[in-house]
Amino acid sequence: MNLRSVLALFAVMAGIGAGAVAPAVAEPAPLDACYTWGRTLSEGASGDDVRQLQIRVAGYPGYGGVLALDGQFGPGTKAAVTRFQQAYGLGADGIAGPATYTKIYELQDNDCTPVNFSYDELNNCNSDWSGGNVSAATARANALVSMWKLQAMRHAMGDRPIDVNGGFRSVACNNAVGGAPASRHLYGDAVDLGAGPQGFCALARQARNHGFSEILGPGYVGHDDHVHVAHRSSRFWSAPSCGVSREGVEQLPIDR
């Protein structure tokens, strides 16, 4: 039972014990075992609570977009919040208040991962996220953002499961599988996807809407058997067999 359920149970028990009907009062903001927002957020706000919100809506930047996780609630964040609200049938005003937070709480587990993905799925290499090109804490944080992007993508595709075949790699793990020296797997923000019920091409095409600046799939060398999604500083999409064009400006090594 998570914290929200325990708190609700205590509230019910307290009401029964009192034997009286309390006067109507405004419902307090729900608490969450992962993170609880304490204020309504709108354009112009700033702070860590904004950044926490940005992580949860990182999968809603719009086609080809990437939402900055900078703690500044600007137009891009407002648009992402609006798309999130639209996706779940909420009032779509781009303002994060109780209804938006309640939906986020429903979508996240107590370790802050979205309900349909886990840290274990995104790390088949070791148990502590060490040995990559960034600190273990950064690699783990990068993976969390990727999971929220995948959660948005999963919902957009009818909430059908997305198969994750791999994520973070240490240098040693990357070398063992023949990964590229600069692979985004070394940073914790790359995820390899199996075909699952959607198929490779549907995954590659849909990923363009959910904040992935690197998408490699069928037709790109070494990627006919999976779709690779990641975050990088400039866009590079290539899954020619799926009609996903190469839009980056630089020639990359194969990123397995």
XYZ file of N, CA and C in Angstrom:
768
model
N 0.848 -1.198 0.000
C 0.000 0.000 0.000
C 0.875 1.236 0.000
N 0.618 2.194 -0.917
C 1.452 3.380 -0.950
C 0.973 4.408 0.054
N 1.727 5.488 0.186
C 1.454 6.501 1.202
C 0.081 7.117 1.030
N -0.332 7.368 -0.204
C -1.635 7.980 -0.425
C -2.757 7.103 0.125
N -2.639 5.777 -0.113
C -3.663 4.850 0.353
C -3.711 4.797 1.872
N -2.536 4.794 2.519
C -2.472 4.757 3.981
C -3.120 5.996 4.580
N -2.797 7.168 4.005
C -3.366 8.410 4.516
C -4.888 8.419 4.375
N -5.379 7.919 3.251
C -6.815 7.873 3.025
C -7.498 6.964 4.042
N -6.851 5.804 4.338
C -7.413 4.862 5.298
C -7.489 5.481 6.683
N -6.433 6.155 7.109
C -6.437 6.817 8.409
C -7.538 7.863 8.499
N -7.755 8.586 7.393
C -8.790 9.624 7.388
C -10.171 9.006 7.599
N -10.434 7.883 6.926
C -11.717 7.200 7.067
C -11.915 6.689 8.486
N -10.841 6.075 9.052
C -10.927 5.531 10.409
C -11.176 6.641 11.425
N -10.543 7.783 11.226
C -10.726 8.899 12.149
C -12.161 9.383 12.123
N -12.761 9.427 10.933
C -14.145 9.870 10.804
C -15.111 8.928 11.497
N -14.859 7.622 11.380
C -15.714 6.631 12.027
C -15.626 6.765 13.531
N -14.379 6.943 14.032
C -14.182 7.026 15.471
C -14.834 8.254 16.066
N -14.876 9.334 15.338
C -15.443 10.569 15.868
C -16.952 10.482 16.027
N -17.578 9.682 15.163
C -19.018 9.498 15.268
C -19.830 10.728 14.931
N -19.204 11.654 14.246
C -19.916 12.879 13.900
C -19.486 13.331 12.520
N -20.351 14.098 11.904
C -20.052 14.611 10.581
C -19.370 15.963 10.712
N -18.158 16.060 10.208
C -17.420 17.313 10.301
C -17.948 18.296 9.271
N -17.835 19.567 9.547
C -18.264 20.565 8.555
C -17.425 20.468 7.306
N -18.021 20.824 6.180
C -17.311 20.744 4.898
C -16.146 21.723 4.892
N -14.992 21.213 4.494
C -13.794 22.042 4.371
C -13.141 21.739 3.036
N -12.284 22.626 2.587
C -11.571 22.407 1.330
C -10.683 21.184 1.452
N -10.703 20.355 0.442
C -9.905 19.132 0.453
C -8.424 19.487 0.371
N -7.591 18.956 1.294
C -6.168 19.279 1.249
C -5.498 18.653 0.041
N -4.380 19.217 -0.331
C -3.631 18.658 -1.456
C -3.176 17.249 -1.105
N -3.282 16.312 -2.041
C -2.866 14.943 -1.753
C -1.355 14.863 -1.542
N -0.942 13.932 -0.719
C 0.474 13.693 -0.490
C 0.925 12.519 -1.332
N 2.176 12.511 -1.683
C 2.715 11.443 -2.519
C 4.036 10.969 -1.940
N 4.273 9.661 -1.982
C 5.480 9.098 -1.392
C 6.735 9.437 -2.179
N 6.570 9.851 -3.441
C 7.725 10.229 -4.251
C 8.001 11.719 -4.133
N 7.024 12.524 -4.535
C 7.196 13.973 -4.524
C 5.822 14.613 -4.452
N 5.685 15.635 -3.626
C 4.409 16.322 -3.483
C 4.568 17.793 -3.847
N 3.767 18.240 -4.802
C 3.770 19.659 -5.150
C 2.924 20.433 -4.148
N 3.414 21.595 -3.716
C 2.726 22.369 -2.700
C 2.087 23.644 -3.206
N 2.179 23.902 -4.510
C 1.588 25.125 -5.053
C 1.192 24.903 -6.505
N 0.289 25.725 -6.970
C -0.061 25.729 -8.380
C 1.062 26.397 -9.153
N 1.405 25.809 -10.299
C 2.505 26.324 -11.113
C 1.979 26.794 -12.461
N 2.416 27.973 -12.857
C 2.033 28.523 -14.152
C 3.204 29.286 -14.728
N 3.014 29.791 -15.936
C 4.095 30.471 -16.636
C 4.661 31.606 -15.792
N 5.992 31.648 -15.676
C 6.678 32.642 -14.867
C 7.217 32.084 -13.564
N 6.712 30.907 -13.142
C 7.200 30.285 -11.909
C 8.590 29.692 -12.128
N 9.313 29.502 -11.049
C 10.624 28.873 -11.137
C 10.904 28.127 -9.843
N 11.832 27.191 -9.905
C 12.194 26.440 -8.715
C 12.290 24.948 -8.993
N 12.687 24.209 -7.960
C 12.837 22.759 -8.126
C 11.499 22.087 -8.398
N 10.411 22.646 -7.848
C 9.105 22.040 -8.118
C 8.742 22.149 -9.595
N 9.192 23.216 -10.250
C 8.984 23.337 -11.696
C 9.796 22.265 -12.420
N 11.032 22.082 -11.999
C 11.877 21.068 -12.650
C 11.289 19.662 -12.464
N 10.777 19.380 -11.284
C 10.146 18.083 -11.058
C 8.946 17.903 -11.982
N 8.189 18.955 -12.187
C 7.069 18.892 -13.129
C 7.578 18.668 -14.546
N 8.626 19.365 -14.930
C 9.175 19.234 -16.281
C 9.612 17.799 -16.567
N 10.185 17.125 -15.583
C 10.583 15.733 -15.775
C 9.362 14.886 -16.129
N 8.256 15.108 -15.433
C 7.049 14.293 -15.650
C 6.361 14.585 -16.978
N 6.534 15.789 -17.505
C 5.884 16.125 -18.790
C 6.911 16.208 -19.922
N 8.102 15.672 -19.688
C 9.164 15.728 -20.708
C 8.775 15.003 -21.985
N 7.813 14.100 -21.911
C 7.374 13.364 -23.084
C 6.313 14.075 -23.904
N 6.034 15.342 -23.597
C 4.986 16.090 -24.296
C 5.491 17.415 -24.870
N 6.667 17.424 -25.532
C 7.192 18.690 -26.055
C 6.643 19.059 -27.425
N 5.936 18.136 -28.071
C 5.501 18.347 -29.447
C 6.503 17.747 -30.424
N 6.084 17.609 -31.665
C 6.889 16.959 -32.690
C 8.274 17.597 -32.793
N 9.314 16.778 -32.601
C 10.683 17.227 -32.757
C 11.215 18.073 -31.623
N 10.393 18.329 -30.625
C 10.817 19.195 -29.530
C 11.523 18.436 -28.421
N 12.262 19.176 -27.612
C 12.879 18.656 -26.394
C 12.644 19.701 -25.310
N 12.014 19.312 -24.228
C 11.708 20.245 -23.153
C 12.923 20.438 -22.260
N 13.313 21.675 -22.035
C 14.422 21.977 -21.127
C 13.998 21.690 -19.690
N 14.871 21.041 -18.950
C 14.597 20.734 -17.542
C 15.371 21.727 -16.685
N 14.980 22.988 -16.771
C 15.760 24.068 -16.185
C 15.095 24.741 -14.990
N 13.943 24.249 -14.576
C 13.262 24.843 -13.444
C 12.593 26.175 -13.742
N 12.485 26.532 -15.016
C 11.852 27.784 -15.426
C 10.571 27.471 -16.205
N 9.446 27.921 -15.709
C 8.158 27.631 -16.351
C 7.920 28.663 -17.455
N 8.407 28.323 -18.644
C 8.239 29.195 -19.797
C 7.189 28.662 -20.745
N 7.126 29.221 -21.957
C 6.126 28.789 -22.939
C 6.222 27.307 -23.290
N 7.448 26.775 -23.366
C 7.602 25.363 -23.693
C 7.014 24.462 -22.624
N 7.223 24.820 -21.366
C 6.655 24.034 -20.265
C 5.140 24.141 -20.258
N 4.621 25.348 -20.500
C 3.169 25.514 -20.552
C 2.565 24.646 -21.655
N 3.215 24.607 -22.817
C 2.712 23.792 -23.927
C 2.763 22.311 -23.582
N 3.852 21.878 -22.907
C 3.977 20.470 -22.534
C 2.924 20.084 -21.502
N 2.687 20.953 -20.524
C 1.644 20.686 -19.531
C 0.274 20.609 -20.208
N 0.035 21.499 -21.156
C -1.235 21.482 -21.879
C -1.421 20.164 -22.627
N -0.375 19.693 -23.299
C -0.477 18.419 -24.033
C -0.703 17.255 -23.067
N -0.022 17.282 -21.932
C -0.237 16.248 -20.912
C -1.698 16.261 -20.464
N -2.220 17.434 -20.184
C -3.610 17.544 -19.749
C -4.574 17.045 -20.824
N -4.302 17.387 -22.061
C -5.151 16.923 -23.160
C -5.097 15.404 -23.283
N -3.911 14.835 -23.091
C -3.740 13.388 -23.241
C -4.574 12.621 -22.224
N -4.822 13.226 -21.063
C -5.547 12.527 -20.005
C -6.929 13.129 -19.733
N -7.420 13.940 -20.652
C -8.775 14.447 -20.539
C -8.986 15.444 -19.412
N -7.930 16.168 -19.054
C -8.038 17.182 -18.007
C -8.319 18.542 -18.642
N -8.691 19.513 -17.819
C -8.829 20.868 -18.315
C -7.483 21.354 -18.819
N -7.403 21.668 -20.101
C -6.110 21.934 -20.745
C -5.829 23.429 -20.789
N -5.328 23.958 -19.657
C -5.020 25.385 -19.588
C -3.523 25.653 -19.422
N -2.716 24.578 -19.338
C -1.286 24.757 -19.186
C -0.865 25.184 -17.799
N -1.780 25.145 -16.852
C -1.484 25.482 -15.462
C -1.528 24.198 -14.646
N -0.462 23.945 -13.899
C -0.383 22.708 -13.115
C -0.964 22.942 -11.730
N -2.119 22.341 -11.493
C -2.795 22.453 -10.213
C -3.191 21.084 -9.700
N -4.117 20.995 -8.764
C -4.475 19.723 -8.127
C -4.841 18.601 -9.088
N -5.619 18.881 -10.119
C -6.023 17.810 -11.044
C -4.819 17.249 -11.797
N -3.928 18.146 -12.220
C -2.733 17.701 -12.936
C -1.836 16.887 -12.008
N -1.645 17.357 -10.781
C -0.794 16.634 -9.841
C -1.389 15.274 -9.487
N -2.701 15.227 -9.308
C -3.338 13.951 -8.975
C -3.088 12.923 -10.073
N -3.174 13.340 -11.322
C -2.909 12.418 -12.423
C -1.442 11.972 -12.405
N -0.533 12.899 -12.154
C 0.884 12.514 -12.072
C 1.104 11.524 -10.946
N 0.482 11.774 -9.789
C 0.633 10.841 -8.669
C 0.138 9.443 -9.044
N -0.933 9.391 -9.814
C -1.455 8.090 -10.251
C -0.476 7.382 -11.180
N 0.317 8.164 -11.887
C 1.211 7.597 -12.901
C 2.588 7.232 -12.368
N 2.901 7.578 -11.112
C 4.256 7.315 -10.638
C 4.281 6.404 -9.423
N 5.321 5.605 -9.353
C 5.562 4.753 -8.201
C 6.320 5.529 -7.126
N 6.501 4.890 -5.986
C 7.117 5.579 -4.859
C 8.581 5.942 -5.074
N 9.235 5.329 -6.069
C 10.624 5.690 -6.373
C 10.703 6.725 -7.495
N 9.570 7.306 -7.826
C 9.443 8.372 -8.833
C 9.467 7.872 -10.272
N 9.621 6.594 -10.507
C 9.535 6.072 -11.864
C 8.069 6.000 -12.280
N 7.791 6.135 -13.577
C 6.412 5.953 -14.036
C 5.998 4.498 -13.854
N 4.703 4.289 -13.691
C 4.195 2.987 -13.274
C 4.538 1.849 -14.232
N 4.764 2.143 -15.494
C 4.986 1.075 -16.462
C 6.445 0.819 -16.798
N 7.357 1.499 -16.097
C 8.791 1.311 -16.358
C 9.547 1.312 -15.033
N 10.742 0.719 -15.045
C 11.508 0.624 -13.800
C 12.996 0.815 -14.064
N 13.714 1.185 -13.014
C 15.160 1.331 -13.129
C 15.818 0.025 -13.585
N 15.321 -1.102 -13.084
C 15.920 -2.393 -13.450
C 15.853 -2.636 -14.949
N 14.758 -2.236 -15.581
C 14.620 -2.423 -17.020
C 15.686 -1.662 -17.796
N 16.064 -0.511 -17.282
C 16.972 0.355 -18.018
C 18.425 0.183 -17.622
N 18.732 -0.872 -16.875
C 20.118 -1.144 -16.514
C 20.331 -2.643 -16.385
N 20.814 -3.241 -17.458
C 21.159 -4.662 -17.451
C 22.656 -4.864 -17.233
N 23.348 -3.794 -16.847
C 24.807 -3.821 -16.772
C 25.307 -4.076 -15.351
N 24.872 -3.249 -14.410
C 25.311 -3.410 -13.029
C 24.224 -2.893 -12.100
N 24.470 -2.944 -10.813
C 23.432 -2.575 -9.857
C 23.529 -1.139 -9.365
N 24.629 -0.454 -9.656
C 24.815 0.868 -9.058
C 25.005 1.999 -10.066
N 24.830 1.734 -11.367
C 24.878 2.766 -12.395
C 26.253 3.419 -12.531
N 27.280 2.729 -12.109
C 28.624 3.302 -12.152
C 29.369 2.879 -13.410
N 30.472 3.587 -13.690
C 31.380 3.169 -14.752
C 31.076 3.710 -16.120
N 30.078 4.585 -16.246
C 29.777 5.179 -17.540
C 30.550 6.462 -17.768
N 30.061 7.288 -18.671
C 30.732 8.548 -18.982
C 30.267 9.710 -18.104
N 29.340 9.420 -17.190
C 28.877 10.404 -16.223
C 28.792 9.714 -14.868
N 28.572 10.493 -13.827
C 28.447 9.900 -12.501
C 27.242 8.961 -12.444
N 27.260 8.052 -11.480
C 26.146 7.118 -11.330
C 24.837 7.861 -11.090
N 24.888 8.933 -10.286
C 23.673 9.698 -10.000
C 23.116 10.347 -11.262
N 24.004 10.867 -12.111
C 23.548 11.510 -13.349
C 22.976 10.481 -14.313
N 23.629 9.334 -14.435
C 23.119 8.284 -15.322
C 21.732 7.835 -14.893
N 21.537 7.677 -13.610
C 20.237 7.255 -13.083
C 19.186 8.338 -13.313
N 19.568 9.591 -13.104
C 18.632 10.698 -13.330
C 18.255 10.798 -14.803
N 19.228 10.588 -15.695
C 18.941 10.605 -17.132
C 17.966 9.496 -17.507
N 18.153 8.328 -16.905
C 17.257 7.203 -17.185
C 15.834 7.505 -16.739
N 15.694 8.212 -15.618
C 14.364 8.555 -15.132
C 13.628 9.433 -16.150
N 14.320 10.403 -16.725
C 13.696 11.260 -17.736
C 13.264 10.432 -18.942
N 14.136 9.512 -19.371
C 13.788 8.651 -20.508
C 12.535 7.833 -20.217
N 12.406 7.356 -18.982
C 11.231 6.565 -18.631
C 9.947 7.390 -18.729
N 10.002 8.655 -18.318
C 8.809 9.487 -18.419
C 8.470 9.790 -19.867
N 9.477 9.903 -20.705
C 9.211 10.080 -22.137
C 8.552 8.821 -22.705
N 9.054 7.664 -22.283
C 8.472 6.407 -22.748
C 7.041 6.224 -22.236
N 6.781 6.703 -21.022
C 5.423 6.605 -20.488
C 4.458 7.406 -21.350
N 4.880 8.602 -21.767
C 4.042 9.417 -22.646
C 3.835 8.727 -23.985
N 4.879 8.147 -24.506
C 4.819 7.446 -25.783
C 3.902 6.225 -25.684
N 4.008 5.494 -24.596
C 3.160 4.326 -24.379
C 1.693 4.730 -24.360
N 1.373 5.811 -23.644
C -0.017 6.259 -23.559
C -0.540 6.674 -24.933
N 0.310 7.358 -25.701
C -0.099 7.807 -27.040
C -0.350 6.644 -27.980
N 0.257 5.490 -27.683
C 0.093 4.310 -28.533
C -0.920 3.334 -27.958
N -1.871 3.862 -27.215
C -2.960 3.030 -26.725
C -2.661 2.281 -25.450
N -1.635 2.713 -24.712
C -1.246 2.074 -23.451
C -0.889 0.603 -23.622
N -0.397 0.265 -24.801
C 0.123 -1.091 -24.997
C 1.569 -1.143 -24.512
N 1.995 -2.272 -23.943
C 3.349 -2.360 -23.390
C 4.421 -2.029 -24.420
N 5.484 -1.384 -23.958
C 6.672 -1.138 -24.764
C 7.785 -2.011 -24.215
N 8.394 -2.811 -25.080
C 9.456 -3.724 -24.670
C 10.786 -2.994 -24.602
N 11.407 -3.002 -23.430
C 12.721 -2.399 -23.240
C 13.769 -3.508 -23.232
N 14.738 -3.403 -24.141
C 15.789 -4.414 -24.236
C 17.082 -4.010 -23.555
N 17.240 -2.734 -23.251
C 18.474 -2.304 -22.614
C 18.521 -0.803 -22.470
N 19.425 -0.360 -21.611
C 19.580 1.066 -21.376
C 21.015 1.414 -21.026
N 21.247 1.782 -19.775
C 22.573 2.217 -19.336
C 23.626 1.121 -19.517
N 24.836 1.558 -19.899
C 25.998 0.670 -19.934
C 27.212 1.379 -19.343
N 27.988 0.650 -18.581
C 29.309 1.140 -18.198
C 30.216 1.020 -19.413
N 31.398 1.589 -19.325
C 32.360 1.455 -20.426
C 32.643 -0.017 -20.690
N 32.814 -0.785 -19.619
C 33.102 -2.211 -19.780
C 31.955 -2.939 -20.460
N 30.716 -2.652 -20.041
C 29.559 -3.308 -20.656
C 29.410 -2.881 -22.109
N 29.667 -1.626 -22.386
C 29.557 -1.118 -23.752
C 30.581 -1.775 -24.662
N 31.810 -1.907 -24.178
C 32.851 -2.564 -24.973
C 32.510 -4.028 -25.230
N 31.908 -4.666 -24.245
C 31.598 -6.095 -24.358
C 30.564 -6.369 -25.446
N 29.670 -5.419 -25.703
C 28.649 -5.628 -26.731
C 29.006 -4.934 -28.040
N 30.192 -4.353 -28.114
C 30.612 -3.690 -29.343
C 29.940 -2.360 -29.580
N 29.576 -1.669 -28.501
C 28.928 -0.375 -28.634
C 29.874 0.704 -29.113
N 29.318 1.754 -29.689
C 30.135 2.870 -30.169
C 30.810 3.559 -28.994
N 32.024 4.064 -29.185
C 32.746 4.715 -28.084
C 31.992 5.890 -27.477
N 31.191 6.572 -28.269
C 30.445 7.727 -27.763
C 28.965 7.413 -27.575
N 28.625 6.145 -27.445
C 27.226 5.739 -27.326
C 26.519 6.472 -26.192
N 25.291 6.874 -26.436
C 24.503 7.529 -25.403
C 24.152 6.567 -24.269
N 24.293 5.279 -24.493
C 24.087 4.320 -23.407
C 25.036 4.594 -22.254
N 26.202 5.149 -22.538
C 27.196 5.452 -21.508
C 26.755 6.610 -20.618
N 25.725 7.333 -21.052
C 25.227 8.484 -20.296
C 23.914 8.168 -19.584
N 23.369 6.992 -19.830
C 22.140 6.588 -19.164
C 20.869 7.084 -19.805
N 20.980 7.834 -20.919
C 19.757 8.385 -21.513
C 19.339 7.689 -22.807
N 19.945 6.552 -23.118
C 19.563 5.786 -24.303
C 18.793 4.540 -23.886
N 17.802 4.189 -24.696
C 17.002 2.994 -24.447
C 16.826 2.260 -25.765
N 17.029 0.944 -25.747
C 16.788 0.107 -26.915
C 15.456 -0.604 -26.752
N 14.629 -0.532 -27.785
C 13.274 -1.064 -27.721
C 13.098 -2.257 -28.639
N 12.405 -3.270 -28.139
C 12.023 -4.396 -28.973
C 10.765 -4.070 -29.750
N 10.420 -4.930 -30.687
C 9.271 -4.654 -31.548
C 7.971 -4.577 -30.765
N 7.806 -5.478 -29.765
C 6.589 -5.500 -28.977
C 5.350 -5.611 -29.838
N 4.192 -5.229 -29.312
C 2.953 -5.311 -30.085
C 2.825 -4.216 -31.134
N 3.642 -3.164 -31.045
C 3.511 -2.044 -31.970
C 4.292 -2.245 -33.263
N 5.471 -2.887 -33.171
C 6.356 -3.012 -34.324
C 7.372 -1.887 -34.333
N 8.531 -2.174 -34.919
C 9.632 -1.217 -34.895
C 9.273 0.128 -35.523
N 8.640 0.090 -36.673
C 8.405 1.346 -37.390
C 7.421 2.247 -36.657
N 6.402 1.671 -36.063
C 5.463 2.488 -35.299
C 6.161 3.152 -34.122
N 7.067 2.425 -33.476
C 7.820 2.982 -32.355
C 8.727 4.125 -32.815
N 9.450 3.888 -33.898
C 10.375 4.913 -34.399
C 9.625 6.177 -34.795
N 8.499 6.019 -35.446
C 7.740 7.197 -35.872
C 7.144 7.938 -34.673
N 6.596 7.193 -33.726
C 5.955 7.829 -32.579
C 6.974 8.561 -31.704
N 8.188 8.035 -31.620
C 9.214 8.624 -30.750
C 9.503 10.076 -31.114
N 9.208 10.465 -32.358
C 9.481 11.840 -32.787
C 8.667 12.870 -32.011
N 7.586 12.424 -31.376
C 6.694 13.336 -30.650
C 7.008 13.446 -29.163
N 7.996 12.705 -28.683
C 8.119 12.553 -27.233
C 9.481 12.936 -26.659
N 10.184 13.834 -27.319
C 11.378 14.412 -26.723
C 12.668 13.671 -26.960
N 12.680 12.729 -27.898
C 13.908 11.991 -28.200
C 14.622 12.661 -29.373
N 15.786 13.198 -29.130
C 16.528 13.861 -30.203
C 17.354 12.872 -31.012
N 17.515 11.647 -30.502
C 18.205 10.603 -31.265
C 17.263 9.415 -31.417
N 16.961 9.074 -32.662
C 16.116 7.923 -32.973
C 16.794 7.151 -34.097
N 17.131 5.904 -33.844
C 17.767 5.050 -34.851
C 16.966 3.762 -34.937
N 16.659 3.348 -36.169
C 15.844 2.153 -36.320
C 16.060 1.481 -37.656
N 15.126 0.636 -38.080
C 15.282 -0.139 -39.303
C 15.710 0.697 -40.506
N 16.738 0.180 -41.178
C 17.309 0.884 -42.311
C 18.587 1.613 -41.959
N 18.806 1.892 -40.676
C 20.059 2.471 -40.217
C 20.971 1.322 -39.806
N 22.222 1.386 -40.189
C 23.151 0.278 -39.987
C 23.123 -0.223 -38.543
N 22.918 -1.534 -38.392
C 22.945 -2.155 -37.076
C 21.668 -2.019 -36.273
N 20.592 -1.491 -36.869
C 19.381 -1.231 -36.107
C 18.131 -1.836 -36.731
N 18.286 -2.882 -37.511
C 17.112 -3.535 -38.080
C 16.386 -4.401 -37.054
N 17.034 -4.672 -35.917
C 16.433 -5.550 -34.914
C 16.046 -4.822 -33.631
N 16.083 -3.492 -33.645
C 15.632 -2.721 -32.490
C 15.498 -1.254 -32.869
N 14.837 -0.509 -32.007
C 14.768 0.944 -32.144
C 15.512 1.557 -30.956
N 16.416 2.444 -31.265
C 17.238 3.109 -30.255
C 16.753 4.549 -30.112
N 16.402 4.937 -28.878
C 15.991 6.324 -28.618
C 16.885 6.891 -27.527
N 17.213 8.168 -27.663
C 18.124 8.772 -26.697
C 18.002 10.283 -26.742
N 18.734 10.921 -25.853
C 18.826 12.376 -25.833
C 20.251 12.786 -26.165
N 20.383 13.741 -27.045
C 21.689 14.284 -27.390
C 21.515 15.761 -27.712
N 22.637 16.462 -27.914
C 22.570 17.917 -28.044
C 21.969 18.395 -29.364
N 22.039 17.573 -30.403
C 21.437 17.944 -31.679
C 20.651 16.759 -32.223
N 19.670 17.055 -33.057
C 18.798 15.990 -33.530
C 19.481 15.096 -34.551
N 19.289 13.787 -34.395
C 19.739 12.819 -35.396
C 18.738 11.681 -35.415
N 17.891 11.687 -36.444
C 16.890 10.644 -36.626
C 17.206 9.874 -37.898
N 17.232 8.566 -37.792
C 17.435 7.774 -39.001
C 16.852 6.376 -38.828
N 15.719 6.182 -39.456
C 15.101 4.861 -39.590
C 14.483 4.835 -40.975
N 15.331 4.801 -42.010
C 14.872 4.973 -43.392
C 13.777 4.005 -43.818
N 13.839 2.789 -43.320
C 12.827 1.801 -43.703
C 11.451 2.154 -43.156
N 11.422 3.076 -42.199
C 10.166 3.475 -41.565
C 9.737 4.873 -41.968
N 10.470 5.480 -42.895
C 10.146 6.825 -43.309
C 10.579 7.892 -42.327
N 11.454 7.527 -41.386
C 12.003 8.502 -40.439
C 13.330 8.964 -41.017
N 13.375 10.217 -41.424
C 14.520 10.701 -42.191
C 15.677 11.118 -41.308
N 16.856 11.073 -41.909
C 18.051 11.530 -41.237
C 18.037 13.052 -41.226
N 17.837 13.634 -40.044
C 17.705 15.078 -39.943
C 18.857 15.724 -39.191
N 19.829 14.922 -38.779
C 20.987 15.493 -38.104
C 21.965 16.059 -39.103
N 22.925 16.842 -38.627
C 23.882 17.486 -39.519
C 25.238 16.805 -39.504
N 25.391 15.827 -38.672
C 26.685 15.183 -38.570
C 26.564 13.683 -38.804
N 27.617 13.088 -39.328
C 27.649 11.648 -39.529
C 28.099 10.984 -38.242
N 27.272 10.111 -37.705
C 27.586 9.469 -36.439
C 28.110 8.068 -36.645
N 28.931 7.578 -35.708
C 29.258 6.155 -35.724
C 28.026 5.348 -35.375
N 28.050 4.089 -35.681
C 26.935 3.225 -35.330
C 26.773 3.207 -33.823
N 25.571 3.492 -33.325
C 25.328 3.535 -31.885
C 24.520 2.306 -31.497
N 25.224 1.260 -31.162
C 24.541 0.018 -30.762
C 24.311 0.016 -29.267
